[in-house]
PDB file of C-alpha atoms in Angstrom:
ATOM      1  CA  MET A 261       3.050  27.294   4.892  1.00  0.00           C
ATOM      2  CA  LEU A 262       2.440  23.560   5.149  1.00  0.00           C
ATOM      3  CA  PHE A 263       0.244  21.591   2.797  1.00  0.00           C
ATOM      4  CA  SER A 264      -1.929  19.044   4.555  1.00  0.00           C
ATOM      5  CA  PRO A 265      -3.612  15.932   3.131  1.00  0.00           C
ATOM      6  CA  PRO A 266      -7.370  15.928   2.521  1.00  0.00           C
ATOM      7  CA  GLY A 267      -9.418  13.549   4.651  1.00  0.00           C
ATOM      8  CA  ARG A 268     -12.093  11.138   3.482  1.00  0.00           C
ATOM      9  CA  LEU A 269     -14.875  10.328   5.951  1.00  0.00           C
ATOM     10  CA  VAL A 270     -15.185   6.591   6.688  1.00  0.00           C
ATOM     11  CA  SER A 271     -17.395   6.555   9.786  1.00  0.00           C
ATOM     12  CA  ARG A 272     -19.402   9.111  11.789  1.00  0.00           C
ATOM     13  CA  GLY A 273     -19.487   7.227  15.113  1.00  0.00           C
ATOM     14  CA  SER A 274     -19.060   8.796  18.538  1.00  0.00           C
ATOM     15  CA  GLY A 275     -16.407   6.402  19.854  1.00  0.00           C
ATOM     16  CA  GLN A 276     -12.606   6.493  19.573  1.00  0.00           C
ATOM     17  CA  ALA A 277     -11.438   8.791  16.763  1.00  0.00           C
ATOM     18  CA  THR A 278      -9.347   6.985  14.137  1.00  0.00           C
ATOM     19  CA  ALA A 279      -7.132   8.140  11.265  1.00  0.00           C
ATOM     20  CA  LEU A 280      -6.226   5.666   8.497  1.00  0.00           C
ATOM     21  CA  ILE A 281      -3.108   6.142   6.337  1.00  0.00           C
ATOM     22  CA  HIS A 282      -2.632   3.744   3.418  1.00  0.00           C
ATOM     23  CA  GLY A 283       0.599   2.358   2.015  1.00  0.00           C
ATOM     24  CA  ALA A 284       2.525   3.397  -1.089  1.00  0.00           C
ATOM     25  CA  LEU A 285       0.842   2.681  -4.432  1.00  0.00           C
ATOM     26  CA  SER A 286      -2.581   2.575  -2.839  1.00  0.00           C
ATOM     27  CA  SER A 287      -5.250   5.111  -1.841  1.00  0.00           C
ATOM     28  CA  PRO A 288      -7.782   5.944   0.896  1.00  0.00           C
ATOM     29  CA  SER A 289     -10.207   3.656  -0.970  1.00  0.00           C
ATOM     30  CA  SER A 290      -8.189   0.646   0.197  1.00  0.00           C
ATOM     31  CA  TRP A 291      -9.763   0.895   3.660  1.00  0.00           C
ATOM     32  CA  HIS A 292     -12.914  -1.010   2.787  1.00  0.00           C
ATOM     33  CA  GLN A 293     -15.155  -3.327   4.768  1.00  0.00           C
ATOM     34  CA  PRO A 294     -14.689  -5.276   6.853  1.00  0.00           C
ATOM     35  CA  LEU A 295     -13.044  -2.822   9.229  1.00  0.00           C
ATOM     36  CA  PRO A 296     -12.589  -3.443  12.961  1.00  0.00           C
ATOM     37  CA  ARG A 297     -15.645  -2.690  15.085  1.00  0.00           C
ATOM     38  CA  ARG A 298     -13.638  -0.221  17.162  1.00  0.00           C
ATOM     39  CA  VAL A 299     -12.642   1.676  14.025  1.00  0.00           C
ATOM     40  CA  LEU A 300     -16.212   1.963  12.783  1.00  0.00           C
ATOM     41  CA  ALA A 301     -17.540   2.926  16.235  1.00  0.00           C
ATOM     42  CA  GLY A 302     -15.908   6.348  16.151  1.00  0.00           C
ATOM     43  CA  ARG A 303     -15.326   9.210  13.753  1.00  0.00           C
ATOM     44  CA  THR A 304     -12.872   7.770  11.249  1.00  0.00           C
ATOM     45  CA  MET A 305     -11.048   9.548   8.427  1.00  0.00           C
ATOM     46  CA  ALA A 306      -8.730   8.169   5.726  1.00  0.00           C
ATOM     47  CA  TYR A 307      -5.773  10.167   4.375  1.00  0.00           C
ATOM     48  CA  PRO A 308      -3.604   9.808   1.247  1.00  0.00           C
ATOM     49  CA  LEU A 309       0.172   9.783   0.986  1.00  0.00           C
ATOM     50  CA  PRO A 310       2.005  12.553  -0.899  1.00  0.00           C
ATOM     51  CA  GLY A 311       1.740  12.134  -4.665  1.00  0.00           C
ATOM     52  CA  HIS A 312      -1.295   9.891  -4.290  1.00  0.00           C
ATOM     53  CA  HIS A 313      -4.739  11.033  -5.397  1.00  0.00           C
ATOM     54  CA  PRO A 314      -6.523  13.016  -4.045  1.00  0.00           C
ATOM     55  CA  TRP A 315      -3.587  14.872  -2.407  1.00  0.00           C
ATOM     56  CA  ASP A 316      -2.700  17.034  -5.393  1.00  0.00           C
ATOM     57  CA  MET A 317       0.238  19.427  -5.044  1.00  0.00           C
ATOM     58  CA  SER A 318       2.963  21.032  -7.110  1.00  0.00           C
ATOM     59  CA  ASN A 319       6.471  19.592  -7.238  1.00  0.00           C
ATOM     60  CA  GLY A 320       7.662  22.576  -5.227  1.00  0.00           C
ATOM     61  CA  GLN A 321       5.090  21.871  -2.521  1.00  0.00           C
ATOM     62  CA  LEU A 322       6.140  18.229  -2.457  1.00  0.00           C
ATOM     63  CA  GLN A 323       9.786  19.141  -1.875  1.00  0.00           C
ATOM     64  CA  ARG A 324       8.789  21.351   1.053  1.00  0.00           C
ATOM     65  CA  ILE A 325       7.291  18.429   2.994  1.00  0.00           C
ATOM     66  CA  LEU A 326       9.907  15.763   2.219  1.00  0.00           C
ATOM     67  CA  ARG A 327      11.429  15.998   5.679  1.00  0.00           C
ATOM     68  CA  ILE A 328      10.193  13.768   8.468  1.00  0.00           C
ATOM     69  CA  ARG A 329       9.272  16.667  10.735  1.00  0.00           C
ATOM     70  CA  ASP A 330       7.471  18.591   7.965  1.00  0.00           C
ATOM     71  CA  LEU A 331       5.583  15.516   6.784  1.00  0.00           C
ATOM     72  CA  ALA A 332       4.495  14.800  10.365  1.00  0.00           C
ATOM     73  CA  ASP A 333       3.415  18.424  10.783  1.00  0.00           C
ATOM     74  CA  ALA A 334       1.364  18.275   7.574  1.00  0.00           C
ATOM     75  CA  TYR A 335      -0.627  15.294   8.869  1.00  0.00           C
ATOM     76  CA  ALA A 336      -0.941  16.915  12.285  1.00  0.00           C
ATOM     77  CA  LEU A 337      -2.643  19.899  10.622  1.00  0.00           C
ATOM     78  CA  SER A 338      -5.204  17.570   9.077  1.00  0.00           C
ATOM     79  CA  LEU A 339      -5.807  15.755  12.370  1.00  0.00           C
ATOM     80  CA  ARG A 340      -6.402  19.033  14.204  1.00  0.00           C
ATOM     81  CA  ARG A 341      -8.735  20.189  11.449  1.00  0.00           C
ATOM     82  CA  ASP A 342     -10.785  16.984  11.298  1.00  0.00           C
ATOM     83  CA  PHE A 343     -10.792  15.897  14.979  1.00  0.00           C
ATOM     84  CA  ASP A 344     -10.856  19.207  16.842  1.00  0.00           C
ATOM     85  CA  HIS A 345      -7.616  18.419  18.701  1.00  0.00           C
ATOM     86  CA  ASP A 346      -8.921  15.112  20.122  1.00  0.00           C
ATOM     87  CA  PRO A 347      -6.261  12.366  20.353  1.00  0.00           C
ATOM     88  CA  VAL A 348      -6.676   9.775  17.606  1.00  0.00           C
ATOM     89  CA  HIS A 349      -5.987   6.112  17.017  1.00  0.00           C
ATOM     90  CA  LEU A 350      -3.525   6.101  14.107  1.00  0.00           C
ATOM     91  CA  VAL A 351      -3.714   3.108  11.768  1.00  0.00           C
ATOM     92  CA  GLY A 352      -1.012   2.943   9.120  1.00  0.00           C
ATOM     93  CA  HIS A 353      -0.196   0.349   6.493  1.00  0.00           C
ATOM     94  CA  SER A 354       3.394   0.035   5.219  1.00  0.00           C
ATOM     95  CA  THR A 355       4.508   3.587   4.321  1.00  0.00           C
ATOM     96  CA  GLY A 356       1.426   4.820   6.164  1.00  0.00           C
ATOM     97  CA  ALA A 357       2.812   3.122   9.279  1.00  0.00           C
ATOM     98  CA  PHE A 358       6.079   5.028   8.832  1.00  0.00           C
ATOM     99  CA  VAL A 359       4.072   8.266   8.682  1.00  0.00           C
ATOM    100  CA  ALA A 360       2.072   7.240  11.766  1.00  0.00           C
ATOM    101  CA  LEU A 361       5.312   6.697  13.703  1.00  0.00           C
ATOM    102  CA  ALA A 362       6.570  10.114  12.602  1.00  0.00           C
ATOM    103  CA  VAL A 363       3.358  11.796  13.794  1.00  0.00           C
ATOM    104  CA  ALA A 364       3.388   9.928  17.125  1.00  0.00           C
ATOM    105  CA  SER A 365       7.018  10.866  17.691  1.00  0.00           C
ATOM    106  CA  ARG A 366       6.625  14.570  16.891  1.00  0.00           C
ATOM    107  CA  HIS A 367       3.057  15.111  18.158  1.00  0.00           C
ATOM    108  CA  PRO A 368       2.555  12.572  20.980  1.00  0.00           C
ATOM    109  CA  ALA A 369      -0.388  14.417  22.542  1.00  0.00           C
ATOM    110  CA  MET A 370      -2.358  13.976  19.317  1.00  0.00           C
ATOM    111  CA  VAL A 371      -2.080  10.167  19.275  1.00  0.00           C
ATOM    112  CA  SER A 372      -3.946   7.882  21.681  1.00  0.00           C
ATOM    113  CA  ARG A 373      -2.717   4.557  20.228  1.00  0.00           C
ATOM    114  CA  LEU A 374      -1.228   3.062  17.057  1.00  0.00           C
ATOM    115  CA  THR A 375      -1.892   0.101  14.806  1.00  0.00           C
ATOM    116  CA  LEU A 376       0.947  -0.577  12.362  1.00  0.00           C
ATOM    117  CA  VAL A 377       0.251  -3.063   9.566  1.00  0.00           C
ATOM    118  CA  GLY A 378       3.165  -4.318   7.471  1.00  0.00           C
ATOM    119  CA  GLY A 379       5.013  -1.279   8.758  1.00  0.00           C
ATOM    120  CA  PHE A 380       8.623  -0.193   8.869  1.00  0.00           C
ATOM    121  CA  ALA A 381      10.755   2.328  10.748  1.00  0.00           C
ATOM    122  CA  ASP A 382      13.718   2.149   8.368  1.00  0.00           C
ATOM    123  CA  GLY A 383      13.166   3.026   4.713  1.00  0.00           C
ATOM    124  CA  THR A 384      16.196   1.021   3.631  1.00  0.00           C
ATOM    125  CA  VAL A 385      14.511  -2.288   4.514  1.00  0.00           C
ATOM    126  CA  ALA A 386      11.302  -1.697   2.517  1.00  0.00           C
ATOM    127  CA  GLY A 387      10.527  -1.844  -1.166  1.00  0.00           C
ATOM    128  CA  GLY A 388      10.499  -5.491  -2.165  1.00  0.00           C
ATOM    129  CA  SER A 389      12.933  -6.726  -4.798  1.00  0.00           C
ATOM    130  CA  PRO A 390      16.586  -5.636  -5.149  1.00  0.00           C
ATOM    131  CA  MET A 391      15.772  -4.527  -8.714  1.00  0.00           C
ATOM    132  CA  MET A 392      13.106  -2.130  -7.435  1.00  0.00           C
ATOM    133  CA  LYS A 393      15.572  -0.715  -4.909  1.00  0.00           C
ATOM    134  CA  PHE A 394      18.137  -0.222  -7.664  1.00  0.00           C
ATOM    135  CA  MET A 395      15.643   1.570  -9.901  1.00  0.00           C
ATOM    136  CA  LEU A 396      14.587   3.913  -7.097  1.00  0.00           C
ATOM    137  CA  GLU A 397      18.180   4.744  -6.239  1.00  0.00           C
ATOM    138  CA  ALA A 398      19.622   5.010  -9.745  1.00  0.00           C
ATOM    139  CA  GLY A 399      17.436   7.762 -11.224  1.00  0.00           C
ATOM    140  CA  GLY A 400      17.665   8.858 -14.867  1.00  0.00           C
ATOM    141  CA  TYR A 401      16.385   6.371 -17.437  1.00  0.00           C
ATOM    142  CA  THR A 402      15.708   3.791 -14.734  1.00  0.00           C
ATOM    143  CA  THR A 403      13.219   6.210 -13.165  1.00  0.00           C
ATOM    144  CA  LEU A 404      11.418   6.420 -16.499  1.00  0.00           C
ATOM    145  CA  ALA A 405      11.385   2.639 -16.640  1.00  0.00           C
ATOM    146  CA  LEU A 406       9.862   2.463 -13.160  1.00  0.00           C
ATOM    147  CA  GLN A 407       7.187   4.994 -14.101  1.00  0.00           C
ATOM    148  CA  SER A 408       6.386   2.920 -17.190  1.00  0.00           C
ATOM    149  CA  LEU A 409       6.051  -0.198 -15.037  1.00  0.00           C
ATOM    150  CA  LEU A 410       3.635   1.623 -12.742  1.00  0.00           C
ATOM    151  CA  ARG A 411       1.520   2.703 -15.692  1.00  0.00           C
ATOM    152  CA  LEU A 412       1.449  -0.829 -17.048  1.00  0.00           C
ATOM    153  CA  TRP A 413       0.494  -2.182 -13.627  1.00  0.00           C
ATOM    154  CA  THR A 414      -2.442   0.204 -13.280  1.00  0.00           C
ATOM    155  CA  ALA A 415      -3.571  -0.156 -16.903  1.00  0.00           C
ATOM    156  CA  SER A 416      -6.321  -2.693 -16.157  1.00  0.00           C
ATOM    157  CA  ALA A 417      -8.080  -4.474 -13.322  1.00  0.00           C
ATOM    158  CA  VAL A 418      -6.355  -7.728 -14.341  1.00  0.00           C
ATOM    159  CA  THR A 419      -2.817  -6.347 -14.224  1.00  0.00           C
ATOM    160  CA  PHE A 420      -3.544  -4.497 -10.998  1.00  0.00           C
ATOM    161  CA  ARG A 421      -4.826  -7.600  -9.220  1.00  0.00           C
ATOM    162  CA  ALA A 422      -1.778  -9.502 -10.450  1.00  0.00           C
ATOM    163  CA  GLY A 423       0.409  -6.878  -8.810  1.00  0.00           C
ATOM    164  CA  LEU A 424      -1.486  -7.168  -5.546  1.00  0.00           C
ATOM    165  CA  ALA A 425      -1.142 -10.944  -5.649  1.00  0.00           C
ATOM    166  CA  SER A 426       2.639 -10.596  -5.926  1.00  0.00           C
ATOM    167  CA  VAL A 427       2.872  -9.199  -2.365  1.00  0.00           C
ATOM    168  CA  MET A 428       0.375 -11.650  -0.844  1.00  0.00           C
ATOM    169  CA  ALA A 429       0.865 -15.124   0.551  1.00  0.00           C
ATOM    170  CA  ASN A 430      -2.876 -15.821   0.825  1.00  0.00           C
ATOM    171  CA  GLN A 431      -4.072 -14.959  -2.679  1.00  0.00           C
ATOM    172  CA  ASP A 432      -7.494 -16.563  -2.256  1.00  0.00           C
ATOM    173  CA  ALA A 433      -8.625 -13.290  -0.686  1.00  0.00           C
ATOM    174  CA  LEU A 434      -8.531 -11.655  -4.137  1.00  0.00           C
ATOM    175  CA  THR A 435     -11.107 -14.053  -5.554  1.00  0.00           C
ATOM    176  CA  ASN A 436     -13.444 -14.448  -2.591  1.00  0.00           C
ATOM    177  CA  ALA A 437     -15.602 -11.326  -2.781  1.00  0.00           C
ATOM    178  CA  GLU A 438     -17.029  -9.237  -5.589  1.00  0.00           C
ATOM    179  CA  GLN A 439     -17.232  -6.277  -3.197  1.00  0.00           C
ATOM    180  CA  CYS A 440     -13.485  -6.571  -2.657  1.00  0.00           C
ATOM    181  CA  HIS A 441     -12.956  -6.311  -6.422  1.00  0.00           C
ATOM    182  CA  ALA A 442     -15.006  -3.104  -6.562  1.00  0.00           C
ATOM    183  CA  HIS A 443     -12.963  -1.452  -3.816  1.00  0.00           C
ATOM    184  CA  TRP A 444      -9.612  -2.382  -5.329  1.00  0.00           C
ATOM    185  CA  GLU A 445     -10.788  -1.202  -8.723  1.00  0.00           C
ATOM    186  CA  GLN A 446     -11.414   2.193  -7.104  1.00  0.00           C
ATOM    187  CA  VAL A 447      -7.882   2.086  -5.688  1.00  0.00           C
ATOM    188  CA  ARG A 448      -6.575   1.452  -9.212  1.00  0.00           C
ATOM    189  CA  LEU A 449      -8.569   4.388 -10.587  1.00  0.00           C
ATOM    190  CA  ASP A 450      -7.256   6.611  -7.799  1.00  0.00           C
ATOM    191  CA  LEU A 451      -3.712   5.634  -8.742  1.00  0.00           C
ATOM    192  CA  VAL A 452      -4.372   6.386 -12.402  1.00  0.00           C
ATOM    193  CA  HIS A 453      -5.123   9.952 -11.287  1.00  0.00           C
ATOM    194  CA  SER A 454      -2.031  10.116  -9.075  1.00  0.00           C
ATOM    195  CA  ASP A 455       1.317  11.679  -9.988  1.00  0.00           C
ATOM    196  CA  PHE A 456       3.755   8.822 -10.665  1.00  0.00           C
ATOM    197  CA  ASP A 457       6.698  11.233 -10.831  1.00  0.00           C
ATOM    198  CA  GLN A 458       5.919  12.379  -7.304  1.00  0.00           C
ATOM    199  CA  ILE A 459       5.292   8.844  -6.055  1.00  0.00           C
ATOM    200  CA  VAL A 460       8.740   7.773  -7.288  1.00  0.00           C
ATOM    201  CA  GLU A 461      10.278  10.879  -5.680  1.00  0.00           C
ATOM    202  CA  VAL A 462       8.616  10.071  -2.356  1.00  0.00           C
ATOM    203  CA  GLY A 463       9.864   6.476  -2.602  1.00  0.00           C
ATOM    204  CA  ARG A 464      13.423   7.607  -3.312  1.00  0.00           C
ATOM    205  CA  TRP A 465      13.347  10.021  -0.349  1.00  0.00           C
ATOM    206  CA  LEU A 466      11.784   7.488   1.999  1.00  0.00           C
ATOM    207  CA  GLY A 467      14.415   4.873   1.163  1.00  0.00           C
ATOM    208  CA  LYS A 468      17.000   7.022   2.951  1.00  0.00           C
ATOM    209  CA  GLU A 469      15.006   7.857   6.090  1.00  0.00           C
ATOM    210  CA  LYS A 470      14.948   6.140   9.494  1.00  0.00           C
ATOM    211  CA  LEU A 471      12.809   6.449  12.614  1.00  0.00           C
ATOM    212  CA  LEU A 472      14.444   3.662  14.618  1.00  0.00           C
ATOM    213  CA  GLY A 473      15.895   6.115  17.131  1.00  0.00           C
ATOM    214  CA  THR A 474      12.460   7.449  18.064  1.00  0.00           C
ATOM    215  CA  LEU A 475      10.736   4.137  18.843  1.00  0.00           C
ATOM    216  CA  THR A 476      11.666   4.059  22.526  1.00  0.00           C
ATOM    217  CA  GLN A 477      10.097   7.502  22.960  1.00  0.00           C
ATOM    218  CA  ILE A 478       6.676   6.456  21.609  1.00  0.00           C
ATOM    219  CA  ARG A 479       4.794   5.298  24.694  1.00  0.00           C
ATOM    220  CA  GLN A 480       1.262   4.943  23.374  1.00  0.00           C
ATOM    221  CA  PRO A 481      -0.148   1.404  23.104  1.00  0.00           C
ATOM    222  CA  ALA A 482       0.983   0.074  19.732  1.00  0.00           C
ATOM    223  CA  LEU A 483      -0.223  -3.037  17.914  1.00  0.00           C
ATOM    224  CA  ILE A 484       2.156  -4.255  15.214  1.00  0.00           C
ATOM    225  CA  ILE A 485       0.381  -6.574  12.764  1.00  0.00           C
ATOM    226  CA  ALA A 486       2.769  -8.543  10.564  1.00  0.00           C
ATOM    227  CA  GLY A 487       2.562 -11.338   8.020  1.00  0.00           C
ATOM    228  CA  THR A 488       5.304 -13.906   8.497  1.00  0.00           C
ATOM    229  CA  GLU A 489       5.672 -14.201   4.711  1.00  0.00           C
ATOM    230  CA  ASP A 490       5.738 -10.461   3.961  1.00  0.00           C
ATOM    231  CA  PRO A 491       7.846  -9.988   0.787  1.00  0.00           C
ATOM    232  CA  VAL A 492       7.988  -6.182   1.103  1.00  0.00           C
ATOM    233  CA  VAL A 493       8.962  -5.549   4.744  1.00  0.00           C
ATOM    234  CA  PRO A 494      10.902  -8.339   6.497  1.00  0.00           C
ATOM    235  CA  PHE A 495       8.991  -9.943   9.341  1.00  0.00           C
ATOM    236  CA  GLN A 496      12.084  -9.644  11.565  1.00  0.00           C
ATOM    237  CA  HIS A 497      12.059  -5.864  11.143  1.00  0.00           C
ATOM    238  CA  GLN A 498       8.398  -5.651  12.146  1.00  0.00           C
ATOM    239  CA  ARG A 499       9.100  -7.817  15.176  1.00  0.00           C
ATOM    240  CA  ASP A 500      11.973  -5.494  16.128  1.00  0.00           C
ATOM    241  CA  ILE A 501       9.624  -2.505  16.010  1.00  0.00           C
ATOM    242  CA  ALA A 502       7.386  -4.164  18.594  1.00  0.00           C
ATOM    243  CA  ARG A 503      10.398  -4.991  20.784  1.00  0.00           C
ATOM    244  CA  HIS A 504      11.706  -1.427  20.746  1.00  0.00           C
ATOM    245  CA  MET A 505       8.414   0.312  21.556  1.00  0.00           C
ATOM    246  CA  PRO A 506       7.725   0.432  25.320  1.00  0.00           C
ATOM    247  CA  ASN A 507       4.065  -0.515  24.836  1.00  0.00           C
ATOM    248  CA  GLY A 508       4.384  -2.375  21.542  1.00  0.00           C
ATOM    249  CA  ARG A 509       2.770  -5.754  20.981  1.00  0.00           C
ATOM    250  CA  LEU A 510       3.258  -8.004  17.961  1.00  0.00           C
ATOM    251  CA  ALA A 511       0.363  -9.852  16.311  1.00  0.00           C
ATOM    252  CA  SER A 512       1.723 -12.190  13.641  1.00  0.00           C
ATOM    253  CA  PHE A 513      -0.215 -14.027  10.937  1.00  0.00           C
ATOM    254  CA  ARG A 514       1.257 -17.160   9.403  1.00  0.00           C
ATOM    255  CA  GLU A 515       1.047 -17.749   5.647  1.00  0.00           C
ATOM    256  CA  THR A 516       0.287 -14.036   5.215  1.00  0.00           C
ATOM    257  CA  GLY A 517       2.114 -11.448   3.146  1.00  0.00           C
ATOM    258  CA  HIS A 518       2.064  -7.651   3.011  1.00  0.00           C
ATOM    259  CA  LEU A 519      -1.736  -7.184   3.109  1.00  0.00           C
ATOM    260  CA  PRO A 520      -2.989  -8.804   6.356  1.00  0.00           C
ATOM    261  CA  MET A 521      -6.226  -6.771   6.332  1.00  0.00           C
ATOM    262  CA  LEU A 522      -7.062  -8.282   2.932  1.00  0.00           C
ATOM    263  CA  GLU A 523      -5.529 -11.730   3.384  1.00  0.00           C
ATOM    264  CA  GLN A 524      -6.841 -12.333   6.918  1.00  0.00           C
ATOM    265  CA  PRO A 525      -9.744  -9.873   7.338  1.00  0.00           C
ATOM    266  CA  ARG A 526     -11.460 -11.602  10.269  1.00  0.00           C
ATOM    267  CA  GLY A 527      -8.256 -12.135  12.190  1.00  0.00           C
ATOM    268  CA  PHE A 528      -7.128  -8.585  11.434  1.00  0.00           C
ATOM    269  CA  CYS A 529     -10.365  -7.079  12.782  1.00  0.00           C
ATOM    270  CA  ALA A 530     -10.337  -9.316  15.858  1.00  0.00           C
ATOM    271  CA  ARG A 531      -6.756  -8.408  16.759  1.00  0.00           C
ATOM    272  CA  VAL A 532      -7.396  -4.668  16.423  1.00  0.00           C
ATOM    273  CA  ASP A 533     -10.603  -4.822  18.471  1.00  0.00           C
ATOM    274  CA  SER A 534      -9.012  -6.920  21.228  1.00  0.00           C
ATOM    275  CA  SER A 535      -6.046  -4.550  21.481  1.00  0.00           C
ATOM    276  CA  PHE A 536      -8.350  -1.908  22.991  1.00  0.00           C
ATOM    277  CA  SER A 537      -8.739  -4.020  26.130  1.00  0.00           C
ATOM    278  CA  ARG A 538      -5.089  -3.426  27.027  1.00  0.00           C
TER     279      ARG A 538
END
């Protein structure tokens, strides 16, 4: 039996169906306004990553889906349940983009198009600093240290925003809107209720996985949105994803880091909406 992620309704429109998958150390609450017009025009659902609230599961259940094919199948179950087998526009950020690629590769008939934001197809290139990579790979006491860092990061709104700022090049976006603060505070609260042990386990597993060999087989229209100053996923890697996908197109944002939808919200929405004309 597979365990599928719960969906959160974002929009009830009648247009193109869309599924949103957030990045690691985030939550479905991260998909706040403004969202692209095309996303809001259809039925849109947001899904969590394994270990992230509200996808609660046992450690045994987690281990059963930590294979690319099984993880893709778990999301496919949710898509069939929530969209009645209609093909969907998959939007994934960072790790969510990796999941979106896995679903598109294994279940191509279920995916009409993709938008990959700060995404990667090779887990070895993601994760930010060399120290973070070492802590994920080392295990033991270093894993406890990483879990402690995550708890400190999510301890308050101030520390959480500081963490977000560390992966952004355009940090003004964090101070421009009170509504933005409310949404990211909900993300923090969702993380507080997440299982940090499982999140670290997912990160360790993901750091060894690759989807590069499947990119040429994914023929749906794919928009790859990348910040040129992304400190988490190298811009060159994101550009290579676009080059290897038959219908991939790169949209780059200068002076932008790992959160283009937050750092450049108007440009992000415009690029997604215009991609539907192709």
